[in-house]
CSV table of C-alpha atoms and ligand atoms in Angstrom, one decimal:
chain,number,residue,atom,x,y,z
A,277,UNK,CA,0.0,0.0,0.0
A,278,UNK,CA,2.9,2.2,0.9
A,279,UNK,CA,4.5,1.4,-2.0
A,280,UNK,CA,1.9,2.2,-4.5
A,281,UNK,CA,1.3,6.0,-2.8
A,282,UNK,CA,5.0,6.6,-3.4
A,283,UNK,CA,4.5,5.1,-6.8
A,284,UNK,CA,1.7,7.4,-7.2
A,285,UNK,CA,2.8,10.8,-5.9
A,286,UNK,CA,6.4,10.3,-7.9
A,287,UNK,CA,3.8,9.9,-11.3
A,288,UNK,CA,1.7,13.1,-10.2
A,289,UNK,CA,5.1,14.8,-9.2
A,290,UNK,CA,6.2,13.9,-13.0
A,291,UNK,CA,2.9,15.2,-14.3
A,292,UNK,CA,3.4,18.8,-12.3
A,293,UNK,CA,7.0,19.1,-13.4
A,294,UNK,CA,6.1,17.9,-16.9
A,295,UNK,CA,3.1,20.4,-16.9
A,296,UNK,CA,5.8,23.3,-15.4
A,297,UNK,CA,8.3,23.2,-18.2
A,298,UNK,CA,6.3,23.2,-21.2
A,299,UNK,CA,6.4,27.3,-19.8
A,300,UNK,CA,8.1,29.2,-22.9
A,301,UNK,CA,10.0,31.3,-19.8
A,302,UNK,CA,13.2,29.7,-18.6
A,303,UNK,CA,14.1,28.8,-14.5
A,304,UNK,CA,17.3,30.2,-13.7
A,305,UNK,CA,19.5,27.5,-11.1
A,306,UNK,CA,22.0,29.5,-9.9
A,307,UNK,CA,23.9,27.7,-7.1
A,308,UNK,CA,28.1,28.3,-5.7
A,309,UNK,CA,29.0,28.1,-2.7
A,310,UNK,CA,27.4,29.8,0.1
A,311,UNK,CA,29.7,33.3,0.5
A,312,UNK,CA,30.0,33.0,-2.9
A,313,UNK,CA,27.9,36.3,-3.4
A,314,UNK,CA,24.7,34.9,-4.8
A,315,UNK,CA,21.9,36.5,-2.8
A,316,UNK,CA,23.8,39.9,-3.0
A,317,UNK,CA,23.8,39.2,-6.9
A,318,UNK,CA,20.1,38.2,-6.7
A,319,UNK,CA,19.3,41.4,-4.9
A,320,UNK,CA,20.8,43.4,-7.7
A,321,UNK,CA,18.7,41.8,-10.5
A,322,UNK,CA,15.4,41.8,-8.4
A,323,UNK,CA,16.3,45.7,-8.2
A,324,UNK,CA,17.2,46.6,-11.3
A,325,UNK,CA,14.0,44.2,-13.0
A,326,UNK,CA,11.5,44.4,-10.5
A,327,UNK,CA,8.9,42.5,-12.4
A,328,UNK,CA,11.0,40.0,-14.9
A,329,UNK,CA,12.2,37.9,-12.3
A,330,UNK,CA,10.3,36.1,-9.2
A,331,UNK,CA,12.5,34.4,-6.5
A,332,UNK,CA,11.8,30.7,-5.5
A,333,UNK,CA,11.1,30.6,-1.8
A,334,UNK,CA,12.7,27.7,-0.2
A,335,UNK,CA,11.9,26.0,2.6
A,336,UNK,CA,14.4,25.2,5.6
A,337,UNK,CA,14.9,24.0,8.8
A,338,UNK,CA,17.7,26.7,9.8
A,339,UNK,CA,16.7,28.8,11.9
A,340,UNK,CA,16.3,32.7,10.4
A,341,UNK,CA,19.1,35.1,10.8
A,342,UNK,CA,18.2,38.9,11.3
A,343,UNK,CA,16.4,40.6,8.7
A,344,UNK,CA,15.3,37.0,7.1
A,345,UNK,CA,11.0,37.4,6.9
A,346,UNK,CA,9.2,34.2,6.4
A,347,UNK,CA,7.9,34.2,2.9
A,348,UNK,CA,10.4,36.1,1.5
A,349,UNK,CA,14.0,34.5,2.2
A,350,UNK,CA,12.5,30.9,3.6
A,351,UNK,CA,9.3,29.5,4.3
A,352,UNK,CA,11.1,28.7,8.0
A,353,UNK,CA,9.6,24.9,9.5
A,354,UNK,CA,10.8,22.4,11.7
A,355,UNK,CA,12.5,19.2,10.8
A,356,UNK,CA,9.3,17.4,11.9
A,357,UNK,CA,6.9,19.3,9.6
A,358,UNK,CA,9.6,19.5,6.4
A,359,UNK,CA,9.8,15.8,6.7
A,360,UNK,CA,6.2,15.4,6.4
A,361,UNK,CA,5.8,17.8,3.5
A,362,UNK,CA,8.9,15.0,1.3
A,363,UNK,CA,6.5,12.5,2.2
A,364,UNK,CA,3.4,14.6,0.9
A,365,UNK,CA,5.9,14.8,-2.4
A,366,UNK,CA,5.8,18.7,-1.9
A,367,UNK,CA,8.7,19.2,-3.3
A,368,UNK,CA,10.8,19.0,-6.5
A,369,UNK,CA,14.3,18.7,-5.0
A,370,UNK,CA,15.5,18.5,-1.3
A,371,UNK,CA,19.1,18.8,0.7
A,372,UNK,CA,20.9,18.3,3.8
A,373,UNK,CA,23.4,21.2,4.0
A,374,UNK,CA,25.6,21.9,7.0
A,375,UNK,CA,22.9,19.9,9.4
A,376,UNK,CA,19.7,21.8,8.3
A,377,UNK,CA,17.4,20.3,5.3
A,378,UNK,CA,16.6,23.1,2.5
A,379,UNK,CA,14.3,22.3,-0.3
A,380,UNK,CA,12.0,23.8,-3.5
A,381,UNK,CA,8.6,23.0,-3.2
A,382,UNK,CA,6.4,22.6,-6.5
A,383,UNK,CA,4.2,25.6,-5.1
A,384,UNK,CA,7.7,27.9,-4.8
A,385,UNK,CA,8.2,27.6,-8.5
A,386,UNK,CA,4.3,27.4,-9.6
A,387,UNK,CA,3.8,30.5,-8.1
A,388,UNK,CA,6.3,32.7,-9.9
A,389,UNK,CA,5.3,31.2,-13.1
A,390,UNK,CA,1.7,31.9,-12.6
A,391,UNK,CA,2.8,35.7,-12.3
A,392,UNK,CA,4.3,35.4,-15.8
A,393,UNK,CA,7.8,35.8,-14.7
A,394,UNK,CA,10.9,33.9,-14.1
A,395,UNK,CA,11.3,32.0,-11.7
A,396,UNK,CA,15.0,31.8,-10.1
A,397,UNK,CA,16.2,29.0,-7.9
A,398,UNK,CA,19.3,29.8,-5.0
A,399,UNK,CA,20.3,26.3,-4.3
A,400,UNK,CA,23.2,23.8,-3.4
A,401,UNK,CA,24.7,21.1,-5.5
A,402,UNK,CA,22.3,18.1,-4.6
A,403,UNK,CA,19.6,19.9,-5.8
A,404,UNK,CA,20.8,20.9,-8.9
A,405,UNK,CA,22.0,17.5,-9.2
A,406,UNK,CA,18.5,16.6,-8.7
A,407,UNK,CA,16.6,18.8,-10.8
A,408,UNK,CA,19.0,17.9,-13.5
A,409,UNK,CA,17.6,14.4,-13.2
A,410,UNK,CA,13.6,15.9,-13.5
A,411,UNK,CA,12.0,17.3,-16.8
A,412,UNK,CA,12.6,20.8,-15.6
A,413,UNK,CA,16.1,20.4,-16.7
A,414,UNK,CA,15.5,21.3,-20.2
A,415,UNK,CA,13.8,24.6,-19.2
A,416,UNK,CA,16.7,25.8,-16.7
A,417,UNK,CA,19.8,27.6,-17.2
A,418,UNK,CA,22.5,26.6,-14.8
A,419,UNK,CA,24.4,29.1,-13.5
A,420,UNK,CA,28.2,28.4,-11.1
A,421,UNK,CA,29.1,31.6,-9.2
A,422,UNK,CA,32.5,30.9,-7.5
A,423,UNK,CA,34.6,32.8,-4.9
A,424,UNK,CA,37.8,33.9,-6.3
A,425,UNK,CA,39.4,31.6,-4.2
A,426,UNK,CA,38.9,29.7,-0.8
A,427,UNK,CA,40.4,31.7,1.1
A,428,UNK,CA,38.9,34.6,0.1
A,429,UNK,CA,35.4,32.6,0.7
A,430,UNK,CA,36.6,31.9,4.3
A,431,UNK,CA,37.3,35.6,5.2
A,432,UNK,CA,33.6,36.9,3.8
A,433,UNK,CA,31.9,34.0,5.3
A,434,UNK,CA,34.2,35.4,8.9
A,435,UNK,CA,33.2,38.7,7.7
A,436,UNK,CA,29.4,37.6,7.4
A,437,UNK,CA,29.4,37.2,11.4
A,438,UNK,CA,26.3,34.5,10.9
A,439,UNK,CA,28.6,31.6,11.5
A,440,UNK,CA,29.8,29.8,14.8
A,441,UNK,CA,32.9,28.1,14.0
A,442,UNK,CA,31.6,24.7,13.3
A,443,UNK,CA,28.9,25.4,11.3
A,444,UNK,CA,31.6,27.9,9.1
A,445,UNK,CA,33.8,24.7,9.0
A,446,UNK,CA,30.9,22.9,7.1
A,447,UNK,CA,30.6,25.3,4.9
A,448,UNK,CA,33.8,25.1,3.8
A,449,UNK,CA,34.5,21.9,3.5
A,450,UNK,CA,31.0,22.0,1.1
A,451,UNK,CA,32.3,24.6,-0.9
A,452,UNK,CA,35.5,22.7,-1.6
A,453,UNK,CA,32.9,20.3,-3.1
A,454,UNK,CA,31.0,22.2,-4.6
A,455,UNK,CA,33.9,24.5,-6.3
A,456,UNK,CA,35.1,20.4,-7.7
A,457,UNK,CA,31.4,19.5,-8.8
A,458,UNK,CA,31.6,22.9,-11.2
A,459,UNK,CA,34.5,21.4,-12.7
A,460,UNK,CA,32.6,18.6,-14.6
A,461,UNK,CA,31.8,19.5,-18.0
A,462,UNK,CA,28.6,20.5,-19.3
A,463,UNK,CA,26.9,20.4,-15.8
A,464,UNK,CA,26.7,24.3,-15.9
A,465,UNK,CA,25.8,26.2,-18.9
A,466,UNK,CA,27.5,29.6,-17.4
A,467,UNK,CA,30.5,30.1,-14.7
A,468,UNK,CA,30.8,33.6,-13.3
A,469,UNK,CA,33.8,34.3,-10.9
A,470,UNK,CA,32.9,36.6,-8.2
A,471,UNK,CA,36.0,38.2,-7.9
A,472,UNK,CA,34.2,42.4,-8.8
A,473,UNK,CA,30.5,42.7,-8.0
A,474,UNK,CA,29.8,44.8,-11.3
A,475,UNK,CA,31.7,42.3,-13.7
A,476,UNK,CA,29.9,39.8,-11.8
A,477,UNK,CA,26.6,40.8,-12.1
A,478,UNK,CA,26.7,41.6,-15.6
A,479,UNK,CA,27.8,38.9,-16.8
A,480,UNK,CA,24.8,36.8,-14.6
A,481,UNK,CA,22.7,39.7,-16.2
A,482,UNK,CA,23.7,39.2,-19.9
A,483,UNK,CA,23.5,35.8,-19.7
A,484,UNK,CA,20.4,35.5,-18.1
A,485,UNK,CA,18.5,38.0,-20.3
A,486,UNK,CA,20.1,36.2,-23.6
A,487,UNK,CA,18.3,33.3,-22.5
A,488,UNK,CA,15.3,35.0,-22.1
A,489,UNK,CA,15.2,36.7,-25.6
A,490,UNK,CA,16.8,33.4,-27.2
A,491,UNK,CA,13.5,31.1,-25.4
A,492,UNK,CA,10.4,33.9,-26.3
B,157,5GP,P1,21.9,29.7,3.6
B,157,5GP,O1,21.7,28.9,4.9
B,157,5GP,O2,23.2,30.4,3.6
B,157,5GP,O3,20.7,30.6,3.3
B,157,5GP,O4,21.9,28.6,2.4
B,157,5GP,C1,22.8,27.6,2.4
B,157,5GP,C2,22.8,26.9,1.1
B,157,5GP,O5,21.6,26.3,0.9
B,157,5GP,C3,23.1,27.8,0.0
B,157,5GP,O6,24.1,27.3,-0.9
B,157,5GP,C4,21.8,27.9,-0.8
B,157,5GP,O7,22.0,28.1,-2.2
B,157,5GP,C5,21.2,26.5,-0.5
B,157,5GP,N1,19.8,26.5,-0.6
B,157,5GP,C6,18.9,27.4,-0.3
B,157,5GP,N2,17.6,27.0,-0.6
B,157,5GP,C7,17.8,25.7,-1.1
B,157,5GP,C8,16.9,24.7,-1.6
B,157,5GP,O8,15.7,24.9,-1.7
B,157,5GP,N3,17.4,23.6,-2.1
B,157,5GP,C9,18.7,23.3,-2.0
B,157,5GP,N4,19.2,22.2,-2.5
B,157,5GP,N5,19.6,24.2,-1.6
B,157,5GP,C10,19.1,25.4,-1.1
């Protein structure tokens, strides 16, 4: 009986993400490690196009840091309550990262696309790994943003003041992975070093709005 619900939501979870791609917009993936400047990137293309793109809200089981508002950073749960939702088949991918579980529900993404716009995904390696492996993967542009170096990633995430030292150690140690999993060919379609904010951003501007133009 089990068996045949899991059967059954993984079909209807295909059907949804079948139905979500046929969209003629693209979903931007853009993942790197965390200090890697992604949300400060994200902030800047949210400002300067305030009604192109719409941001995926995740759900997590970290707990906010100042400034985060539910609904707008996270949708902020317990473990208890996110693990329910996987076995609901909420979401499209989900990942452990430094001891908390993160994860983009099929609602996150459905409601940006409903608004006509689109949709952009902030996640981590497993779930681009993941949503590689879904239909969605023909509508998404993957796009790598990498520190400059590790060290340099070390002394922003310091700099960030939101890590204790262990959980700043994890997230080191995954970015080292990370940085390694951008080194396979073909798994990105774009690579922008964060090493100058304003280089940076336009080149996740160009190639984003390229896409855009090349997919209406
Ligand atoms: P932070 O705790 O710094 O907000 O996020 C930590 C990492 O989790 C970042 O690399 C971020 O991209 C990733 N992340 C945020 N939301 C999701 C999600 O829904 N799924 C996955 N797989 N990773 C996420």
């Amino acid at each position: 009986m089990h068996v045949l619900r899991v059967i059954q939501r993984s079909q209807i979870l295909r059907r949804q993400l079948h139905a979500m791609s046929s969209t003629k917009l693209p979903i931007v993936v853009l993942s790197g490690p965390s200090g890697a400047g992604k949300s400060t990137l994200l902030k800047k293309l949210f400002a300067n196009h305030p009604d192109t793109f719409g941001f995926s809200v995740s759900h997590t089981s970290r707990n906010p840091r100042d400034g985060e508002e539910h609904g707008k950073a996270y949708w902020f749960t317990n473990e208890d309550e996110f693990r329910k939702l996987i076995g609901e088949g909420k979401f499209i991918e989900t990942a452990t990262f430094s001891g908390n579980l993160y994860g983009t529900s099929i609602q996150a993404v459905k409601d940006v696309q409903d608004q006509g716009r689109v949709c952009i995904l902030d996640i981590e390696m497993e779930g681009v790994k993941q949503v590689k492996r879904t239909d969605l993967n023909e509508t998404c542009t993957f796009i790598f943003v990498r520190p400059p170096s590790v060290e340099e990633l070390r002394k922003r995430l310091e700099g960030r003041n939101t890590e204790t030292p262990e959980s700043l150690a994890k997230r080191l140690a995954q970015a080292e992975k990370e940085l390694e999993f951008a080194n396979t060919p073909g798994v990105h379609d774009k690579i922008i070093v964060n090493d100058d904010l304003a280089k940076a951003y336009g080149e996740l501007e160009g190639h984003i709005l390229t896409k855009i133009r090349g997919d209406s």
